[in-house]
Amino acid sequence: MRHIISPLDFSVEELDELMDTANDIEKHPEKYANVCNRKKLATLFYEPSTRTRLSLETAMLNLGGQVIGFASSNASSAAKGESVADTIRMISCYADIAAIRHPKEGAALVAAMNSSIPVINAGDGGHQHPTQTLTDLLTIRSLKGRLENLTVGLCGDLKFGRTVHSLINALVRYPGIRFVLISPTELRIPSYIRENVLDANHIEYEEVEILEDAMPKLDILYMTRVQRERFFSEDEYLRLKDIYVLDGAKMELAKEDMLVMHPLPRVNEISVEVDKDPRAGYFKQVQYGVYIRMALIMKLLEVEVC
Ligand code: CP
């Protein structure tokens, strides 16, 4: 039995296979319509979510399966003090696979250690968000045609943004990846990522504070939201929240084929005028998120297409 707690739980070859399946699902959805008949996905969300929960549920429904779950800790016995370990033991009796989102780093790992069904980490605090990373990899491969030899700008809240941490972990395994890390000093990438991931893998990167300086170099610009829920001080959040706003004027500085990505939700960091720019990829990214989560559920349930 396998879980996905980090993007590194799958080899590069396995990720390629998952993405191949996702691309096939996009072309031939009817082939996959019943492969998870009578299988149940449980979504255990202790933190708010729109995309991750609903795309996982859509993925399972598209595969012919069913879904159960809760969308907030207040709507479950967590509100009465039940632990994640006990909850997943219970859910293992009800469902075939579970996805968990939790504000605490490591909660998905605790769930996996106590589970008798596969567990998907749907985001654990500021740590990892592997299904978003699979979505991001598929989006890049589908829209840029490759995962190698790319200059990737990561902009915004690089300290608390778990999507950025997961994406860096995944992309360093591909050759010729360079990063431009764009953030204010207060929201720099954590030192454990810089030292244990970037430096340890001899990855070329630079840290800058001005988005405009980075724009002309980038093949991909990955914007992120300043994560209000992870700040200790509201004043600090208010000071930093609008530090980067991607707008039409800044897009004029970019390459003609630069891809703009964002895990969403956005707040103010991408102006709506950018939505109509052909380089805006963030809503296509949402659609790829369904295909890759379908492929992931099939893989974890060891379901094959006849
Ligand atoms: N990208 C993402 O994780 O979105 P949600 O918080 O809406 O799930």
PDB file of C-alpha atoms in Angstrom, residues 92-306:
ATOM      1  CA  SER A  92     -10.177   3.030   7.112  1.00  0.00           C
ATOM      2  CA  CYS A  93     -13.366   1.065   7.931  1.00  0.00           C
ATOM      3  CA  TYR A  94     -15.531   3.295   5.715  1.00  0.00           C
ATOM      4  CA  ALA A  95     -13.475   4.164   2.644  1.00  0.00           C
ATOM      5  CA  ASP A  96     -10.860   2.744   0.255  1.00  0.00           C
ATOM      6  CA  ILE A  97      -8.667   5.861   0.107  1.00  0.00           C
ATOM      7  CA  ALA A  98      -8.476   9.105   2.110  1.00  0.00           C
ATOM      8  CA  ALA A  99      -7.262  12.647   1.478  1.00  0.00           C
ATOM      9  CA  ILE A 100      -6.392  14.835   4.451  1.00  0.00           C
ATOM     10  CA  ARG A 101      -5.725  18.571   4.768  1.00  0.00           C
ATOM     11  CA  HIS A 102      -4.604  19.798   8.165  1.00  0.00           C
ATOM     12  CA  PRO A 103      -3.071  23.018   9.539  1.00  0.00           C
ATOM     13  CA  LYS A 104      -0.299  21.110  11.326  1.00  0.00           C
ATOM     14  CA  GLU A 105       2.871  20.046   9.518  1.00  0.00           C
ATOM     15  CA  GLY A 106       3.214  16.270   9.695  1.00  0.00           C
ATOM     16  CA  ALA A 107      -0.511  15.524  10.202  1.00  0.00           C
ATOM     17  CA  ALA A 108      -0.752  13.631   6.894  1.00  0.00           C
ATOM     18  CA  LEU A 109       2.236  11.501   7.868  1.00  0.00           C
ATOM     19  CA  VAL A 110       0.598  10.687  11.215  1.00  0.00           C
ATOM     20  CA  ALA A 111      -2.543   9.710   9.316  1.00  0.00           C
ATOM     21  CA  ALA A 112      -0.560   7.473   6.945  1.00  0.00           C
ATOM     22  CA  MET A 113       1.200   5.758   9.854  1.00  0.00           C
ATOM     23  CA  ASN A 114      -2.151   4.852  11.402  1.00  0.00           C
ATOM     24  CA  SER A 115      -4.064   4.017   8.233  1.00  0.00           C
ATOM     25  CA  SER A 116      -4.879   0.755   6.529  1.00  0.00           C
ATOM     26  CA  ILE A 117      -5.906   2.596   3.333  1.00  0.00           C
ATOM     27  CA  PRO A 118      -3.812   4.881   1.061  1.00  0.00           C
ATOM     28  CA  VAL A 119      -3.538   8.477   2.328  1.00  0.00           C
ATOM     29  CA  ILE A 120      -3.169  11.556   0.131  1.00  0.00           C
ATOM     30  CA  ASN A 121      -1.639  14.636   1.736  1.00  0.00           C
ATOM     31  CA  ALA A 122      -3.909  17.468   0.573  1.00  0.00           C
ATOM     32  CA  GLY A 123      -1.735  20.064   2.352  1.00  0.00           C
ATOM     33  CA  ASP A 124      -0.148  19.987   5.818  1.00  0.00           C
ATOM     34  CA  GLY A 125       0.446  23.433   7.289  1.00  0.00           C
ATOM     35  CA  GLY A 126       3.319  25.291   5.621  1.00  0.00           C
ATOM     36  CA  HIS A 127       5.025  22.010   4.738  1.00  0.00           C
ATOM     37  CA  GLN A 128       3.956  20.143   1.560  1.00  0.00           C
ATOM     38  CA  HIS A 129       1.107  20.021  -0.964  1.00  0.00           C
ATOM     39  CA  PRO A 130       2.020  17.134  -3.287  1.00  0.00           C
ATOM     40  CA  THR A 131      -1.188  16.951  -5.345  1.00  0.00           C
ATOM     41  CA  GLN A 132      -0.784  20.648  -6.183  1.00  0.00           C
ATOM     42  CA  THR A 133       2.757  19.818  -7.278  1.00  0.00           C
ATOM     43  CA  LEU A 134       1.555  16.999  -9.522  1.00  0.00           C
ATOM     44  CA  THR A 135      -0.914  19.505 -10.985  1.00  0.00           C
ATOM     45  CA  ASP A 136       1.885  22.036 -11.503  1.00  0.00           C
ATOM     46  CA  LEU A 137       4.211  19.498 -13.148  1.00  0.00           C
ATOM     47  CA  LEU A 138       1.468  18.352 -15.519  1.00  0.00           C
ATOM     48  CA  THR A 139       0.599  21.966 -16.364  1.00  0.00           C
ATOM     49  CA  ILE A 140       4.237  22.805 -17.111  1.00  0.00           C
ATOM     50  CA  ARG A 141       4.810  19.641 -19.162  1.00  0.00           C
ATOM     51  CA  SER A 142       1.576  20.134 -21.110  1.00  0.00           C
ATOM     52  CA  LEU A 143       1.907  23.879 -21.766  1.00  0.00           C
ATOM     53  CA  LYS A 144       5.698  24.292 -22.022  1.00  0.00           C
ATOM     54  CA  GLY A 145       6.363  20.868 -23.532  1.00  0.00           C
ATOM     55  CA  ARG A 146       9.119  19.954 -21.063  1.00  0.00           C
ATOM     56  CA  LEU A 147      10.171  19.888 -17.430  1.00  0.00           C
ATOM     57  CA  GLU A 148      13.865  20.474 -18.118  1.00  0.00           C
ATOM     58  CA  ASN A 149      15.933  23.573 -18.873  1.00  0.00           C
ATOM     59  CA  LEU A 150      13.549  26.133 -17.452  1.00  0.00           C
ATOM     60  CA  THR A 151      14.045  29.322 -15.459  1.00  0.00           C
ATOM     61  CA  VAL A 152      11.271  29.350 -12.885  1.00  0.00           C
ATOM     62  CA  GLY A 153      10.393  32.472 -10.906  1.00  0.00           C
ATOM     63  CA  LEU A 154       8.654  31.842  -7.600  1.00  0.00           C
ATOM     64  CA  CYS A 155       7.098  35.034  -6.279  1.00  0.00           C
ATOM     65  CA  GLY A 156       5.405  36.098  -3.054  1.00  0.00           C
ATOM     66  CA  ASP A 157       5.180  34.205   0.204  1.00  0.00           C
ATOM     67  CA  LEU A 158       8.029  31.751  -0.146  1.00  0.00           C
ATOM     68  CA  LYS A 159       8.247  31.262   3.617  1.00  0.00           C
ATOM     69  CA  PHE A 160       4.802  29.841   4.321  1.00  0.00           C
ATOM     70  CA  GLY A 161       3.760  28.779   0.805  1.00  0.00           C
ATOM     71  CA  ARG A 162       3.655  24.967   0.893  1.00  0.00           C
ATOM     72  CA  THR A 163       2.981  24.782  -2.846  1.00  0.00           C
ATOM     73  CA  VAL A 164       6.337  26.449  -3.473  1.00  0.00           C
ATOM     74  CA  HIS A 165       8.172  24.121  -1.080  1.00  0.00           C
ATOM     75  CA  SER A 166       6.691  21.045  -2.770  1.00  0.00           C
ATOM     76  CA  LEU A 167       7.331  22.375  -6.277  1.00  0.00           C
ATOM     77  CA  ILE A 168      11.001  23.114  -5.561  1.00  0.00           C
ATOM     78  CA  ASN A 169      11.425  19.608  -4.135  1.00  0.00           C
ATOM     79  CA  ALA A 170       9.954  18.129  -7.298  1.00  0.00           C
ATOM     80  CA  LEU A 171      11.640  20.331  -9.928  1.00  0.00           C
ATOM     81  CA  VAL A 172      15.210  19.921  -8.641  1.00  0.00           C
ATOM     82  CA  ARG A 173      15.078  16.348  -9.986  1.00  0.00           C
ATOM     83  CA  TYR A 174      14.958  17.636 -13.591  1.00  0.00           C
ATOM     84  CA  PRO A 175      18.115  18.831 -15.394  1.00  0.00           C
ATOM     85  CA  GLY A 176      18.746  22.479 -16.178  1.00  0.00           C
ATOM     86  CA  ILE A 177      16.238  23.968 -13.719  1.00  0.00           C
ATOM     87  CA  ARG A 178      17.111  27.432 -12.390  1.00  0.00           C
ATOM     88  CA  PHE A 179      15.087  29.372  -9.825  1.00  0.00           C
ATOM     89  CA  VAL A 180      14.602  33.076  -9.267  1.00  0.00           C
ATOM     90  CA  LEU A 181      13.184  33.437  -5.763  1.00  0.00           C
ATOM     91  CA  ILE A 182      11.273  36.719  -5.558  1.00  0.00           C
ATOM     92  CA  SER A 183      10.187  37.759  -2.074  1.00  0.00           C
ATOM     93  CA  PRO A 184      10.677  40.391   0.610  1.00  0.00           C
ATOM     94  CA  THR A 185      13.260  39.493   3.257  1.00  0.00           C
ATOM     95  CA  GLU A 186      10.497  38.590   5.726  1.00  0.00           C
ATOM     96  CA  LEU A 187       9.049  35.944   3.379  1.00  0.00           C
ATOM     97  CA  ARG A 188      12.261  34.373   2.054  1.00  0.00           C
ATOM     98  CA  ILE A 189      12.374  30.664   1.350  1.00  0.00           C
ATOM     99  CA  PRO A 190      13.126  28.763   4.603  1.00  0.00           C
ATOM    100  CA  SER A 191      16.771  27.912   5.178  1.00  0.00           C
ATOM    101  CA  TYR A 192      16.011  24.171   5.254  1.00  0.00           C
ATOM    102  CA  ILE A 193      14.839  24.375   1.617  1.00  0.00           C
ATOM    103  CA  ARG A 194      17.789  26.554   0.602  1.00  0.00           C
ATOM    104  CA  GLU A 195      20.369  24.316   2.234  1.00  0.00           C
ATOM    105  CA  ASN A 196      18.847  20.806   2.109  1.00  0.00           C
ATOM    106  CA  VAL A 197      17.201  21.039  -1.302  1.00  0.00           C
ATOM    107  CA  LEU A 198      18.720  23.800  -3.454  1.00  0.00           C
ATOM    108  CA  ASP A 199      22.329  23.782  -2.247  1.00  0.00           C
ATOM    109  CA  ALA A 200      22.377  20.018  -1.672  1.00  0.00           C
ATOM    110  CA  ASN A 201      21.340  19.441  -5.307  1.00  0.00           C
ATOM    111  CA  HIS A 202      23.695  22.154  -6.697  1.00  0.00           C
ATOM    112  CA  ILE A 203      20.747  24.068  -8.147  1.00  0.00           C
ATOM    113  CA  GLU A 204      21.359  27.483  -9.681  1.00  0.00           C
ATOM    114  CA  TYR A 205      19.204  30.133  -7.987  1.00  0.00           C
ATOM    115  CA  GLU A 206      19.117  33.787  -7.058  1.00  0.00           C
ATOM    116  CA  GLU A 207      17.053  35.673  -4.498  1.00  0.00           C
ATOM    117  CA  VAL A 208      15.639  39.068  -5.502  1.00  0.00           C
ATOM    118  CA  GLU A 209      13.104  41.494  -4.076  1.00  0.00           C
ATOM    119  CA  ILE A 210      11.972  43.341  -7.215  1.00  0.00           C
ATOM    120  CA  LEU A 211       9.612  41.411  -9.508  1.00  0.00           C
ATOM    121  CA  GLU A 212      10.278  43.695 -12.495  1.00  0.00           C
ATOM    122  CA  ASP A 213      14.006  42.844 -12.397  1.00  0.00           C
ATOM    123  CA  ALA A 214      13.258  39.141 -12.704  1.00  0.00           C
ATOM    124  CA  MET A 215      10.531  39.248 -15.381  1.00  0.00           C
ATOM    125  CA  PRO A 216      12.659  39.225 -18.596  1.00  0.00           C
ATOM    126  CA  LYS A 217      14.569  36.080 -17.552  1.00  0.00           C
ATOM    127  CA  LEU A 218      11.645  33.824 -16.726  1.00  0.00           C
ATOM    128  CA  ASP A 219      10.139  30.897 -18.626  1.00  0.00           C
ATOM    129  CA  ILE A 220       7.582  30.443 -15.849  1.00  0.00           C
ATOM    130  CA  LEU A 221       6.324  32.875 -13.224  1.00  0.00           C
ATOM    131  CA  TYR A 222       4.667  31.088 -10.303  1.00  0.00           C
ATOM    132  CA  MET A 223       2.782  33.668  -8.237  1.00  0.00           C
ATOM    133  CA  THR A 224       1.631  32.920  -4.695  1.00  0.00           C
ATOM    134  CA  ARG A 225      -0.712  34.461  -2.170  1.00  0.00           C
ATOM    135  CA  VAL A 226       0.608  35.902   1.086  1.00  0.00           C
ATOM    136  CA  GLN A 227      -0.657  33.285   3.563  1.00  0.00           C
ATOM    137  CA  ARG A 228      -2.635  35.323   6.077  1.00  0.00           C
ATOM    138  CA  GLU A 229      -3.572  32.228   8.125  1.00  0.00           C
ATOM    139  CA  ARG A 230       0.091  31.440   8.911  1.00  0.00           C
ATOM    140  CA  PHE A 231       1.096  34.923  10.143  1.00  0.00           C
ATOM    141  CA  PHE A 232       1.546  35.565  13.848  1.00  0.00           C
ATOM    142  CA  SER A 233       0.828  39.284  13.458  1.00  0.00           C
ATOM    143  CA  GLU A 234      -2.071  40.834  11.508  1.00  0.00           C
ATOM    144  CA  ASP A 235      -0.105  44.117  11.177  1.00  0.00           C
ATOM    145  CA  GLU A 236       2.777  42.236   9.540  1.00  0.00           C
ATOM    146  CA  TYR A 237       0.330  40.548   7.138  1.00  0.00           C
ATOM    147  CA  LEU A 238      -1.275  43.894   6.226  1.00  0.00           C
ATOM    148  CA  ARG A 239       2.160  45.408   5.574  1.00  0.00           C
ATOM    149  CA  LEU A 240       3.203  42.624   3.206  1.00  0.00           C
ATOM    150  CA  LYS A 241      -0.010  41.406   1.588  1.00  0.00           C
ATOM    151  CA  ASP A 242       0.081  43.575  -1.552  1.00  0.00           C
ATOM    152  CA  ILE A 243       3.828  43.666  -1.993  1.00  0.00           C
ATOM    153  CA  TYR A 244       3.606  42.028  -5.435  1.00  0.00           C
ATOM    154  CA  VAL A 245       0.824  42.656  -7.936  1.00  0.00           C
ATOM    155  CA  LEU A 246       1.285  41.202 -11.414  1.00  0.00           C
ATOM    156  CA  ASP A 247      -0.440  43.495 -13.902  1.00  0.00           C
ATOM    157  CA  GLY A 248      -0.437  44.241 -17.617  1.00  0.00           C
ATOM    158  CA  ALA A 249       2.520  46.641 -17.362  1.00  0.00           C
ATOM    159  CA  LYS A 250       4.711  44.003 -15.713  1.00  0.00           C
ATOM    160  CA  MET A 251       3.617  41.380 -18.263  1.00  0.00           C
ATOM    161  CA  GLU A 252       5.089  43.624 -20.972  1.00  0.00           C
ATOM    162  CA  LEU A 253       8.528  42.947 -19.468  1.00  0.00           C
ATOM    163  CA  ALA A 254       8.127  39.168 -19.843  1.00  0.00           C
ATOM    164  CA  LYS A 255       9.043  36.762 -22.634  1.00  0.00           C
ATOM    165  CA  GLU A 256       6.317  36.243 -25.227  1.00  0.00           C
ATOM    166  CA  ASP A 257       5.912  32.628 -24.169  1.00  0.00           C
ATOM    167  CA  MET A 258       6.331  32.989 -20.413  1.00  0.00           C
ATOM    168  CA  LEU A 259       3.755  30.910 -18.550  1.00  0.00           C
ATOM    169  CA  VAL A 260       2.015  32.489 -15.539  1.00  0.00           C
ATOM    170  CA  MET A 261       0.956  29.992 -12.896  1.00  0.00           C
ATOM    171  CA  HIS A 262      -0.728  30.311  -9.505  1.00  0.00           C
ATOM    172  CA  PRO A 263      -2.027  27.541  -7.242  1.00  0.00           C
ATOM    173  CA  LEU A 264      -5.005  29.780  -6.387  1.00  0.00           C
ATOM    174  CA  PRO A 265      -6.869  31.206  -4.566  1.00  0.00           C
ATOM    175  CA  ARG A 266      -5.527  34.595  -5.601  1.00  0.00           C
ATOM    176  CA  VAL A 267      -6.252  37.692  -3.587  1.00  0.00           C
ATOM    177  CA  ASN A 268      -4.673  40.783  -5.228  1.00  0.00           C
ATOM    178  CA  GLU A 269      -1.391  39.371  -6.482  1.00  0.00           C
ATOM    179  CA  ILE A 270      -2.568  38.904 -10.085  1.00  0.00           C
ATOM    180  CA  SER A 271      -4.655  41.697 -11.524  1.00  0.00           C
ATOM    181  CA  VAL A 272      -7.764  40.430 -13.354  1.00  0.00           C
ATOM    182  CA  GLU A 273      -6.520  42.204 -16.503  1.00  0.00           C
ATOM    183  CA  VAL A 274      -3.852  39.467 -16.784  1.00  0.00           C
ATOM    184  CA  ASP A 275      -6.560  36.757 -17.064  1.00  0.00           C
ATOM    185  CA  LYS A 276      -7.086  37.466 -20.759  1.00  0.00           C
ATOM    186  CA  ASP A 277      -3.361  37.348 -21.563  1.00  0.00           C
ATOM    187  CA  PRO A 278      -2.641  34.104 -23.473  1.00  0.00           C
ATOM    188  CA  ARG A 279       0.289  33.489 -21.107  1.00  0.00           C
ATOM    189  CA  ALA A 280      -2.077  33.190 -18.110  1.00  0.00           C
ATOM    190  CA  GLY A 281      -2.136  29.483 -17.283  1.00  0.00           C
ATOM    191  CA  TYR A 282      -3.709  29.411 -13.825  1.00  0.00           C
ATOM    192  CA  PHE A 283      -7.235  28.416 -14.825  1.00  0.00           C
ATOM    193  CA  LYS A 284      -5.931  25.705 -17.172  1.00  0.00           C
ATOM    194  CA  GLN A 285      -3.876  24.532 -14.162  1.00  0.00           C
ATOM    195  CA  VAL A 286      -7.160  23.915 -12.295  1.00  0.00           C
ATOM    196  CA  GLN A 287      -8.394  21.587 -15.066  1.00  0.00           C
ATOM    197  CA  TYR A 288      -5.099  19.678 -15.118  1.00  0.00           C
ATOM    198  CA  GLY A 289      -5.573  19.224 -11.373  1.00  0.00           C
ATOM    199  CA  VAL A 290      -8.588  16.995 -11.974  1.00  0.00           C
ATOM    200  CA  TYR A 291      -6.828  14.790 -14.566  1.00  0.00           C
ATOM    201  CA  ILE A 292      -3.728  14.242 -12.447  1.00  0.00           C
ATOM    202  CA  ARG A 293      -5.758  13.496  -9.298  1.00  0.00           C
ATOM    203  CA  MET A 294      -7.730  10.912 -11.297  1.00  0.00           C
ATOM    204  CA  ALA A 295      -4.439   9.316 -12.331  1.00  0.00           C
ATOM    205  CA  LEU A 296      -3.165   9.444  -8.734  1.00  0.00           C
ATOM    206  CA  ILE A 297      -6.281   7.812  -7.257  1.00  0.00           C
ATOM    207  CA  MET A 298      -6.015   5.020  -9.831  1.00  0.00           C
ATOM    208  CA  LYS A 299      -2.346   4.491  -9.022  1.00  0.00           C
ATOM    209  CA  LEU A 300      -2.870   4.385  -5.248  1.00  0.00           C
ATOM    210  CA  LEU A 301      -5.838   2.029  -5.593  1.00  0.00           C
ATOM    211  CA  GLU A 302      -3.872  -0.073  -8.113  1.00  0.00           C
ATOM    212  CA  VAL A 303      -6.717   0.234 -10.590  1.00  0.00           C
ATOM    213  CA  GLU A 304      -5.968  -0.600 -14.204  1.00  0.00           C
ATOM    214  CA  VAL A 305      -7.866   0.293 -17.373  1.00  0.00           C
ATOM    215  CA  CYS A 306      -8.902  -2.808 -19.354  1.00  0.00           C
TER     216      CYS A 306
END
